Tab-separated table of C-alpha atoms in Angstrom:
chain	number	residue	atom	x	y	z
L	774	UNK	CA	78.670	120.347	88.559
L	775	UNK	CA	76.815	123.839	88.379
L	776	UNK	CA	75.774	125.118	91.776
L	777	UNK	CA	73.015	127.477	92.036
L	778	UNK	CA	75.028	129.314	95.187
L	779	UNK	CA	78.612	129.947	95.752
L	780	UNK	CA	78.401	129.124	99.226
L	781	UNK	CA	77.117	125.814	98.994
L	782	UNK	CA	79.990	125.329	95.670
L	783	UNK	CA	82.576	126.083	98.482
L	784	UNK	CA	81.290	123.653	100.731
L	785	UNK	CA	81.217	121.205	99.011
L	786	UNK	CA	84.813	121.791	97.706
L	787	UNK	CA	86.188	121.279	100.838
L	788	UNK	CA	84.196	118.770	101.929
L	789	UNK	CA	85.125	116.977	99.035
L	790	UNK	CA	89.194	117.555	99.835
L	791	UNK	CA	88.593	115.025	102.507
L	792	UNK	CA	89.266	111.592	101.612
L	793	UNK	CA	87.235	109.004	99.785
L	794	UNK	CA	85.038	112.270	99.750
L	795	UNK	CA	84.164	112.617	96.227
L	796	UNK	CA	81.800	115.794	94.825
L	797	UNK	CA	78.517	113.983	95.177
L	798	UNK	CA	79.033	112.551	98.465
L	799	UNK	CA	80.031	115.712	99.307
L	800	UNK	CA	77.143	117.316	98.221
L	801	UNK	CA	74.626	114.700	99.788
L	802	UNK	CA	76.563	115.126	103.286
L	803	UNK	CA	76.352	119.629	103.059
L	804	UNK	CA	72.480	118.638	102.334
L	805	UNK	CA	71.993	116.713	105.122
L	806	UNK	CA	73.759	119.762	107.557
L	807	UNK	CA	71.586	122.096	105.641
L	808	UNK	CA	68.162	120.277	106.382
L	809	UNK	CA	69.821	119.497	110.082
L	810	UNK	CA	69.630	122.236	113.016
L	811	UNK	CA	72.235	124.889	112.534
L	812	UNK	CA	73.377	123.878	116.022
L	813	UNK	CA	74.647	120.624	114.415
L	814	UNK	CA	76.698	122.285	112.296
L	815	UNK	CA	77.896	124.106	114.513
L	816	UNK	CA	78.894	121.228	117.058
L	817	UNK	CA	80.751	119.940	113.997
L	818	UNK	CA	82.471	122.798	113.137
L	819	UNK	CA	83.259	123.599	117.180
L	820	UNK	CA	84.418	119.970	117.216
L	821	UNK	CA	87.258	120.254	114.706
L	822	UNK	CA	88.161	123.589	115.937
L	823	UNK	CA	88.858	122.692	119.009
L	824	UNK	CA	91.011	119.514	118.004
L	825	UNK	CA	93.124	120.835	115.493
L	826	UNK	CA	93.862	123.999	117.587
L	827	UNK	CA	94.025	122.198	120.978
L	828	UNK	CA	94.924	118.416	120.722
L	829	UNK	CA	98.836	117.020	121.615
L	830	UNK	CA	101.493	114.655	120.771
L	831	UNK	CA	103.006	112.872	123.727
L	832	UNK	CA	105.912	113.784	124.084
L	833	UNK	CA	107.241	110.232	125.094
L	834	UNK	CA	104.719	108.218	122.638
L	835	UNK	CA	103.748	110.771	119.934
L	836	UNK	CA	100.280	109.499	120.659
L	837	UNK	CA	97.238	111.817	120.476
L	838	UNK	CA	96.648	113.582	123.750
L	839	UNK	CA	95.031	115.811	125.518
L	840	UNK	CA	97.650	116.167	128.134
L	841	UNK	CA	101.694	116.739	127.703
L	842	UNK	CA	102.070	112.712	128.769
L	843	UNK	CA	99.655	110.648	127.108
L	844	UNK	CA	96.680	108.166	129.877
L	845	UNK	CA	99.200	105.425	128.909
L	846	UNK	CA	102.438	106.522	129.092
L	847	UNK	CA	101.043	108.573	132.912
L	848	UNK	CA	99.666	105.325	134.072
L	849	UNK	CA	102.186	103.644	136.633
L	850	UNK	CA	100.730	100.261	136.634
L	851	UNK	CA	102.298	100.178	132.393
L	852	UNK	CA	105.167	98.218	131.871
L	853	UNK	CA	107.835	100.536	130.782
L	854	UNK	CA	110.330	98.344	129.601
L	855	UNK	CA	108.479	97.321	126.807
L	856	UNK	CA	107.364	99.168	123.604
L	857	UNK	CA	105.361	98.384	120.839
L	858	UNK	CA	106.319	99.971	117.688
L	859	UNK	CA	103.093	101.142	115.472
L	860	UNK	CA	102.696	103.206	112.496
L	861	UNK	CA	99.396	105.354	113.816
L	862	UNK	CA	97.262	105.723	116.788
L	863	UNK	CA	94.378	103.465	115.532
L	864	UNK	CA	97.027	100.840	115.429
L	865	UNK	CA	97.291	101.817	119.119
L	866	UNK	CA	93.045	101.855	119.584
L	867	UNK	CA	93.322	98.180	117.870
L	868	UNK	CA	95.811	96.584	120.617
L	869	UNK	CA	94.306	98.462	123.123
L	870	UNK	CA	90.725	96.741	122.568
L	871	UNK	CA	92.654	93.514	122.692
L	872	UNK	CA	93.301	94.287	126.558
L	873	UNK	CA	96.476	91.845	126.351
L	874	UNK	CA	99.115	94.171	126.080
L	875	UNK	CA	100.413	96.434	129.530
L	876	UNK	CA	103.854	97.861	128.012
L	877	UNK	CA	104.208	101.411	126.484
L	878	UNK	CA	103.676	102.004	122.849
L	879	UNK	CA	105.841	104.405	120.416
L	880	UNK	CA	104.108	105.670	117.580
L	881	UNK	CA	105.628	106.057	114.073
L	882	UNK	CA	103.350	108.171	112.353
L	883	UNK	CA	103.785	106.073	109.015
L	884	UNK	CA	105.661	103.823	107.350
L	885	UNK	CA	109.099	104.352	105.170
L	886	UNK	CA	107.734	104.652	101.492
L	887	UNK	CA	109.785	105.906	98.976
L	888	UNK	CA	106.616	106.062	96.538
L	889	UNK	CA	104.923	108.388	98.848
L	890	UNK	CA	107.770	110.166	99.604
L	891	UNK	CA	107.771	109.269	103.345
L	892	UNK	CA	111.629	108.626	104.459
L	893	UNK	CA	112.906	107.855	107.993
L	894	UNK	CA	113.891	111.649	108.516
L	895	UNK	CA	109.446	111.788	108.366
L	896	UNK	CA	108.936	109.526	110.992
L	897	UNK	CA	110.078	109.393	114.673
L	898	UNK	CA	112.034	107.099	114.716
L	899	UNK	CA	115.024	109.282	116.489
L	900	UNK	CA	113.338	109.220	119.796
L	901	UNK	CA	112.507	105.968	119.414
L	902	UNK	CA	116.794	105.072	119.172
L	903	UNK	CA	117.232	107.236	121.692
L	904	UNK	CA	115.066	105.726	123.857
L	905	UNK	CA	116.698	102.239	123.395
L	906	UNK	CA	120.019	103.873	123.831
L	907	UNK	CA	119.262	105.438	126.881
L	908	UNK	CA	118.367	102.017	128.142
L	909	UNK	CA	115.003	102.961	129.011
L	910	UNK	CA	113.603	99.826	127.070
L	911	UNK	CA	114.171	95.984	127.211
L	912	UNK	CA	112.083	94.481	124.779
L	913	UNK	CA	110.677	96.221	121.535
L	914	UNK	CA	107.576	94.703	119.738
L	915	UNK	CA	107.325	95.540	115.659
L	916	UNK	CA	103.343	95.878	115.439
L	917	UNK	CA	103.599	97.021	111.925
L	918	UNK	CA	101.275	95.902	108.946
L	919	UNK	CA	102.778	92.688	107.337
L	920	UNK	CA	103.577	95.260	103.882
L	921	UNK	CA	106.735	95.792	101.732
L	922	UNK	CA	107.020	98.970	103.655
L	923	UNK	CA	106.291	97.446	107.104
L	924	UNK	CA	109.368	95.529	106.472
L	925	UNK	CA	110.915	97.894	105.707
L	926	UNK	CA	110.687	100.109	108.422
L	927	UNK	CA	110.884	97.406	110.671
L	928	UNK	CA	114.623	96.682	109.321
L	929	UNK	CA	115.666	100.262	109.013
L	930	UNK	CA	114.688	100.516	113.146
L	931	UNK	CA	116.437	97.004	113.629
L	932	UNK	CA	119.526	98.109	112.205
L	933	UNK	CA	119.718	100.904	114.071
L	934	UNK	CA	119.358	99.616	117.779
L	935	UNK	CA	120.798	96.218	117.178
L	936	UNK	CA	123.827	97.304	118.845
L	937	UNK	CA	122.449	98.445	121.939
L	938	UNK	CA	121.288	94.582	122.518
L	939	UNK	CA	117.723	95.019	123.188
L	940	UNK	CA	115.270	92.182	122.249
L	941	UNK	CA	113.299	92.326	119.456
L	942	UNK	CA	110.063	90.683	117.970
L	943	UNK	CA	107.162	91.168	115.311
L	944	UNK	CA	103.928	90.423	115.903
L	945	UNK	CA	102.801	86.673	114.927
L	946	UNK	CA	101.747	86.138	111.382
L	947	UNK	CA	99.058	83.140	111.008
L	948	UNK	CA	96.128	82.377	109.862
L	949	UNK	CA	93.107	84.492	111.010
L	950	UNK	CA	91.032	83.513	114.261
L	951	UNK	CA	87.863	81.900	112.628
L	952	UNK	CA	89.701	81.741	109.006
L	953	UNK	CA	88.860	78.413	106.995
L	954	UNK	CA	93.199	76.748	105.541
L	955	UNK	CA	92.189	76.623	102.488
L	956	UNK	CA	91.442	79.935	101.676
L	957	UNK	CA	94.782	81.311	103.489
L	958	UNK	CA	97.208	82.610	101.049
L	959	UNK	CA	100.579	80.602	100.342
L	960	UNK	CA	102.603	83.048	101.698
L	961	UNK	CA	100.253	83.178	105.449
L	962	UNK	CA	99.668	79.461	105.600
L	963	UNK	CA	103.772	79.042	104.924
L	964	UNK	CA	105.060	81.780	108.028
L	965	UNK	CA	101.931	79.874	110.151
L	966	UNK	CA	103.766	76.310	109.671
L	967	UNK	CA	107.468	78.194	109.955
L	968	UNK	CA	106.658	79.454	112.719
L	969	UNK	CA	104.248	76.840	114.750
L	970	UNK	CA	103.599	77.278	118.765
L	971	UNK	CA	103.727	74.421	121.040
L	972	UNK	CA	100.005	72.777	121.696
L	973	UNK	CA	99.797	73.365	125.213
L	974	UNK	CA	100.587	77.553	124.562
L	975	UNK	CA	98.044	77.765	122.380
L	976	UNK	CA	95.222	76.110	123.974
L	977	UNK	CA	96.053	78.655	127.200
L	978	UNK	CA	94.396	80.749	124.865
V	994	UNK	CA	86.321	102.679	120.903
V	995	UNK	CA	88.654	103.751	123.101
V	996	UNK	CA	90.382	107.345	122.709
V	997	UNK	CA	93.245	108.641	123.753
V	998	UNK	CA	91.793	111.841	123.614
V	999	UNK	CA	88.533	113.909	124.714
V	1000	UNK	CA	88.763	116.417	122.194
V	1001	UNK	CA	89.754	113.431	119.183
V	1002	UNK	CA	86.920	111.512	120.515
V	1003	UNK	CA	84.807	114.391	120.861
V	1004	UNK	CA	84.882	115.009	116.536
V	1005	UNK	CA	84.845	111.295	115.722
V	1006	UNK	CA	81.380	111.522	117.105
V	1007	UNK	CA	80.468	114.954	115.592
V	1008	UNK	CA	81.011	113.736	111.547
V	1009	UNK	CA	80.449	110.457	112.837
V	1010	UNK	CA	76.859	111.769	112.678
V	1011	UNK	CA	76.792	112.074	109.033
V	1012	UNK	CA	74.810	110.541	106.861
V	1013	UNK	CA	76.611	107.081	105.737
V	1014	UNK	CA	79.839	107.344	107.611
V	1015	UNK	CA	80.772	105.467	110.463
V	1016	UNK	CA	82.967	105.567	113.790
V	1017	UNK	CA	85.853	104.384	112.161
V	1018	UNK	CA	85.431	106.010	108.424
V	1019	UNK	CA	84.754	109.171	110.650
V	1020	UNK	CA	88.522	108.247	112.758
V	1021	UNK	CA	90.079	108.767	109.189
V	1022	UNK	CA	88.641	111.635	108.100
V	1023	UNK	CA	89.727	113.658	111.544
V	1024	UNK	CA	93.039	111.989	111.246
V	1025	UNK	CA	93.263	112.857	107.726
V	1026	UNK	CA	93.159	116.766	108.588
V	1027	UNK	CA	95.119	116.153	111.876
V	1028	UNK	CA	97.918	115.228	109.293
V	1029	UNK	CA	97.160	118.062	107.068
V	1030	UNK	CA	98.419	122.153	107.590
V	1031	UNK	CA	95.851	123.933	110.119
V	1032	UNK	CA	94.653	125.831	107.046
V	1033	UNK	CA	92.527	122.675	105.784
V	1034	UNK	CA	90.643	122.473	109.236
V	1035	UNK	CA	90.038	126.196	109.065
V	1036	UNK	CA	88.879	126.270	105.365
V	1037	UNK	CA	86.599	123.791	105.811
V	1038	UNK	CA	84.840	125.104	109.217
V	1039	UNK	CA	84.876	128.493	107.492
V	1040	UNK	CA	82.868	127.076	104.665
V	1041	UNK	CA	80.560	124.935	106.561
V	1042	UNK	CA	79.603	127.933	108.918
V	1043	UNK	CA	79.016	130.951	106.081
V	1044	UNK	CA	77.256	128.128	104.471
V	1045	UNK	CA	74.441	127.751	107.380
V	1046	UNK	CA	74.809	131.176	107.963
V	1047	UNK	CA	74.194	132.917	104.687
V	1048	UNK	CA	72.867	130.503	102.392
V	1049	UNK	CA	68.788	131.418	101.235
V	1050	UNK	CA	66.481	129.551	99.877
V	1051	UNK	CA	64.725	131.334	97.084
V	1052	UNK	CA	61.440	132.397	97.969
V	1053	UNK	CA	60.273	131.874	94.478
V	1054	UNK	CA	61.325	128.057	93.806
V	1055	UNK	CA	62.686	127.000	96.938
V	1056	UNK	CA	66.244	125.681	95.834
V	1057	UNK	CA	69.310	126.891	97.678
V	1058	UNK	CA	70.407	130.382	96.973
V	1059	UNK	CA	72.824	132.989	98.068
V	1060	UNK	CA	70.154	135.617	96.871
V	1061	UNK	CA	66.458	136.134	97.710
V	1062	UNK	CA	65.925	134.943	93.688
V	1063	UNK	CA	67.976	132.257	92.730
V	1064	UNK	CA	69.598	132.699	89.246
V	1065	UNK	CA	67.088	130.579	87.063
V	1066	UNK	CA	63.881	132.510	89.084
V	1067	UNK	CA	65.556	135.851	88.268
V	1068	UNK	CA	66.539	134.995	84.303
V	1069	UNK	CA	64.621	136.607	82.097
V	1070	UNK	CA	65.272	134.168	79.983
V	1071	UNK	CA	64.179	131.428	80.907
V	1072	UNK	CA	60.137	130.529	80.575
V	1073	UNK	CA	58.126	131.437	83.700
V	1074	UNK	CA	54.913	129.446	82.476
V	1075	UNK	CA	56.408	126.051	82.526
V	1076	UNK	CA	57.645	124.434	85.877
V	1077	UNK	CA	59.820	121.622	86.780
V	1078	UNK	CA	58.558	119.684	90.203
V	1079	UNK	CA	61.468	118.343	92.009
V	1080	UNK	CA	62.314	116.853	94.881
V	1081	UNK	CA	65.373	118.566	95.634
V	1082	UNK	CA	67.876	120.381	94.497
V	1083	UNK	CA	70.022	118.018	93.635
V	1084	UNK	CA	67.542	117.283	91.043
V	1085	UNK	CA	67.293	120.672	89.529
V	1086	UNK	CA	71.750	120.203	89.360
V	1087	UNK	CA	71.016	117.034	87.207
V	1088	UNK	CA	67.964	118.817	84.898
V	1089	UNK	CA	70.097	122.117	84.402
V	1090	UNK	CA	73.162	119.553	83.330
V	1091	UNK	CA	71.323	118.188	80.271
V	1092	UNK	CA	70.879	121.524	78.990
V	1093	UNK	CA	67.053	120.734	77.610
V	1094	UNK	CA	65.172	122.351	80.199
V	1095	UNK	CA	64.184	126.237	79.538
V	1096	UNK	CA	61.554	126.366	82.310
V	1097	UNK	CA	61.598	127.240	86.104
V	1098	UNK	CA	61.590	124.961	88.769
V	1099	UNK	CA	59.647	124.159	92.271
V	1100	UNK	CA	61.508	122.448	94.897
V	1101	UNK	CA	59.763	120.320	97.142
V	1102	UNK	CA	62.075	119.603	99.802
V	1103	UNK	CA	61.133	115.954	99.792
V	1104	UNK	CA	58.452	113.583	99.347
V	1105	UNK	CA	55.372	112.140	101.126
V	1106	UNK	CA	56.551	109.220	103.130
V	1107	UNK	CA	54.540	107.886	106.043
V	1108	UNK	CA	57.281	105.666	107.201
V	1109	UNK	CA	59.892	108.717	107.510
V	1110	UNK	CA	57.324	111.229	108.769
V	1111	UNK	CA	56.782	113.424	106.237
V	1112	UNK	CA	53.522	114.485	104.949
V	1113	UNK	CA	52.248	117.175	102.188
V	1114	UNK	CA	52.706	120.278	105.097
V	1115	UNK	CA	56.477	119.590	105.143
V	1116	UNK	CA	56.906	120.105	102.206
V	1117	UNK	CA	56.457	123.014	99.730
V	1118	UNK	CA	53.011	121.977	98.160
V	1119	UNK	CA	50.734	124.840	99.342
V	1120	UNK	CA	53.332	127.789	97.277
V	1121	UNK	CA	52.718	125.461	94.451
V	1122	UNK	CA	49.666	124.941	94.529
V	1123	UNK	CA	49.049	129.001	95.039
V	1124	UNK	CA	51.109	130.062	91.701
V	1125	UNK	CA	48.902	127.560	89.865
V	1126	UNK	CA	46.104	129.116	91.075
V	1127	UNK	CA	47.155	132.169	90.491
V	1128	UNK	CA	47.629	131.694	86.611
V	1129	UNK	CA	51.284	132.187	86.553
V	1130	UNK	CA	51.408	128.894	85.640
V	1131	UNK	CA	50.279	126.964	82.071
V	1132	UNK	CA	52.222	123.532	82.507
V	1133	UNK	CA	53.998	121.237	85.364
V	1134	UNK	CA	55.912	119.356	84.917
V	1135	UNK	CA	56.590	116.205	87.629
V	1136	UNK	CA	59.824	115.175	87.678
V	1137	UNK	CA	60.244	113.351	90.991
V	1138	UNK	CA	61.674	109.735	91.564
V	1139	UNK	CA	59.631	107.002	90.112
V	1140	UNK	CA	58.822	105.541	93.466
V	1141	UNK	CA	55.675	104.850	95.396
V	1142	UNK	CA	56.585	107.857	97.278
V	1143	UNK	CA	57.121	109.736	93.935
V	1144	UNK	CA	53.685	108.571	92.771
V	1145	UNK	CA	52.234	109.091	95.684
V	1146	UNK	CA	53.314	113.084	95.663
V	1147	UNK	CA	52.454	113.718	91.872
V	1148	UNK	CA	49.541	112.381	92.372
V	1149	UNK	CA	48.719	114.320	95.496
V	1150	UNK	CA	49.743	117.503	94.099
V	1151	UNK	CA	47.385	116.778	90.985
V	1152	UNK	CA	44.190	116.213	93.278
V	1153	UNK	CA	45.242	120.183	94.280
V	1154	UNK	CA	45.881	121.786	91.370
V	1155	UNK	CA	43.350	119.606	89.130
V	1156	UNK	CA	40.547	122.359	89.333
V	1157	UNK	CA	42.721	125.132	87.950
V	1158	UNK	CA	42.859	123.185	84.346
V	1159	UNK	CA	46.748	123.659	84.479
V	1160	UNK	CA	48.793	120.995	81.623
V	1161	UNK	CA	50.600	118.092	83.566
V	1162	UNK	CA	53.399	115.660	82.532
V	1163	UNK	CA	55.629	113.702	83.886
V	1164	UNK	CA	58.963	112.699	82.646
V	1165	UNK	CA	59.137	109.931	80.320
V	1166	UNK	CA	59.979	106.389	81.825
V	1167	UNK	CA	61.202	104.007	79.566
V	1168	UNK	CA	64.879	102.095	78.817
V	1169	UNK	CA	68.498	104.250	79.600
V	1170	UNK	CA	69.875	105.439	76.519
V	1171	UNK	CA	72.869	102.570	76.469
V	1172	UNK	CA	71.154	99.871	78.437
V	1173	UNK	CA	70.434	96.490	76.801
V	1174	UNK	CA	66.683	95.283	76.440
V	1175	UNK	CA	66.683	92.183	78.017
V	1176	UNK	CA	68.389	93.176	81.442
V	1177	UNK	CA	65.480	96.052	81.627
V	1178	UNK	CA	62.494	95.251	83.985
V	1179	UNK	CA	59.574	94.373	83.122
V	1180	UNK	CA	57.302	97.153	84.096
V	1181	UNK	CA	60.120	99.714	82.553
V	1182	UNK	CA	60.235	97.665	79.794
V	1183	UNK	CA	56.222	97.185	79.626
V	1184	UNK	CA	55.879	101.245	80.353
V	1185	UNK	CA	58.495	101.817	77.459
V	1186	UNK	CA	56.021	100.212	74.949
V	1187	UNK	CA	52.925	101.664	75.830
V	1188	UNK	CA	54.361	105.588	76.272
V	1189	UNK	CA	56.059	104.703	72.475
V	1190	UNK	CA	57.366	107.801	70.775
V	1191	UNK	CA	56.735	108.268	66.448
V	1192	UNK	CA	60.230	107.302	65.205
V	1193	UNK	CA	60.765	110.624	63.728
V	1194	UNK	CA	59.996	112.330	67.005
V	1195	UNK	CA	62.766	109.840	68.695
V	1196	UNK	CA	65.785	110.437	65.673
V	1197	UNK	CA	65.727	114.041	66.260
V	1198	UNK	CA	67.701	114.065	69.542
């Protein structure tokens, strides 16, 4: 692509770092900021300055935060015996909108993947052991995707707190709410017989 | 969606406002440089704002600059007589790629469209229409989309500049080099056999 000015070139480069963000998309979004008010771009560019240089981890969770203690882990009314294990805070945003769930959560960060070079030493998974060793935690719930590397990690954690004797489960695995059988996969449809609920718990909805 | 943070919420909205990307597309993107060194935040806010700081559009043809003359306006090269008319400049990026095109170019900034709003003074018709008349000019050429707002601005312009006796084309329309015939459409197809080129005028690339 030959720009006609250097500064829009460099734009668009790093626009285009981001990803899914190819050149052209690139280009059509710095067109849009440049036919915008310059006060948009500015709120934009305020906006990400101010996260990167500003935003926390919890330092129980590792949840984004504003504050030293994430809303959740701060709010007394949570159930602090129980954690649910995800990989990254939109896992946390998901379960949240479900409005089921009042324990604490402990985030990851990612999965163990060997391919992307991710091992356990990358995730935080130490504080999460300690935590269970400390006795801090009853009950730990593995909300990780249903992957080869979900399984993983899920092990890898298992293996390391079994000994401390707290109770562990995964998430359910069944067919979709709304989902037609026969277009479940094998594998799905299988786990979902495997691992049936009694009628009357299911209908309490 | 429900945040854990002000400030994470706060840029989720800000490129949220981009053109074709959504509350959740815009949740990976800030994530995405959340993961990344600080570096890649600041690059890219750097860019952005020396972008809508500096950049110029030159006062000649109208396409983005980072001089008062863009580089094809200040060639003296290239042929001042014959003009391009495009719609913007990502336009003038796909002409200058083919390498065929020795001429200037006029951006418009856009087309006439009732439905969006925009009508001939938004866009850069009247410094047009005042080269033409003064002469500078011997041929334009239209090259804007082949849509009823495309026809509707050639044809517009023409109704201006029809008194000064200035040459006017338009770009060819017929079949993609590569396409087959029969998925073409009929009024492509139908254009493609009454604009026919002599067969020697086609063979010589």
């Amino acid at each position: 692509m030959d720009f006609s000015s250097k500064l829009l070139e460099n734009a668009v480069n790093e626009v285009s770092r981001l990803p899914g963000i190819g050149k052209r998309t690139a280009l059509r979004l710095v067109l849009y900021l440049l036919k915008q008010p310059k006060e948009n771009t500015k709120y934009l560019v305020e906006a990400l300055t101010h996260l990167r240089k500003d935003v926390k981890s919890c330092e129980k969770c590792h949840n984004i935060s504003d504050t030293e203690l994430c809303d959740i882990c701060s709010n007394p009314k949570r159930n602090g015996e129980i954690v649910c294990v995800v990989e990254d805070i939109r896992d946390v945003m998901a379960i949240e909108n479900t409005a089921q769930y009042r324990g604490l959560y402990h985030v990851l960060g990612g999965k163990i993947s060997p391919i992307e070079g991710i091992g356990p030493q990358n995730l935080q998974i130490g504080s999460l052991v300690e935590k269970v060793k400390n006795g801090e935690v009853k009950e730990l719930i593995f909300a990780l995707s249903s992957t080869m590397e979900g399984d993983t990690t899920n092990f890898y954690i298992y293996k390391q707190i079994e000994k401390y004797g707290v109770t562990t489960s995964t998430i359910a695995r069944g067919i979709s709410v709304g989902d037609e059988l026969e277009y479940a996969d094998e594998v799905t449809l299988g786990r979902s017989i495997v691992n049936r609920i009694p009628f009357e718990q299911s209908i309490k909805g």
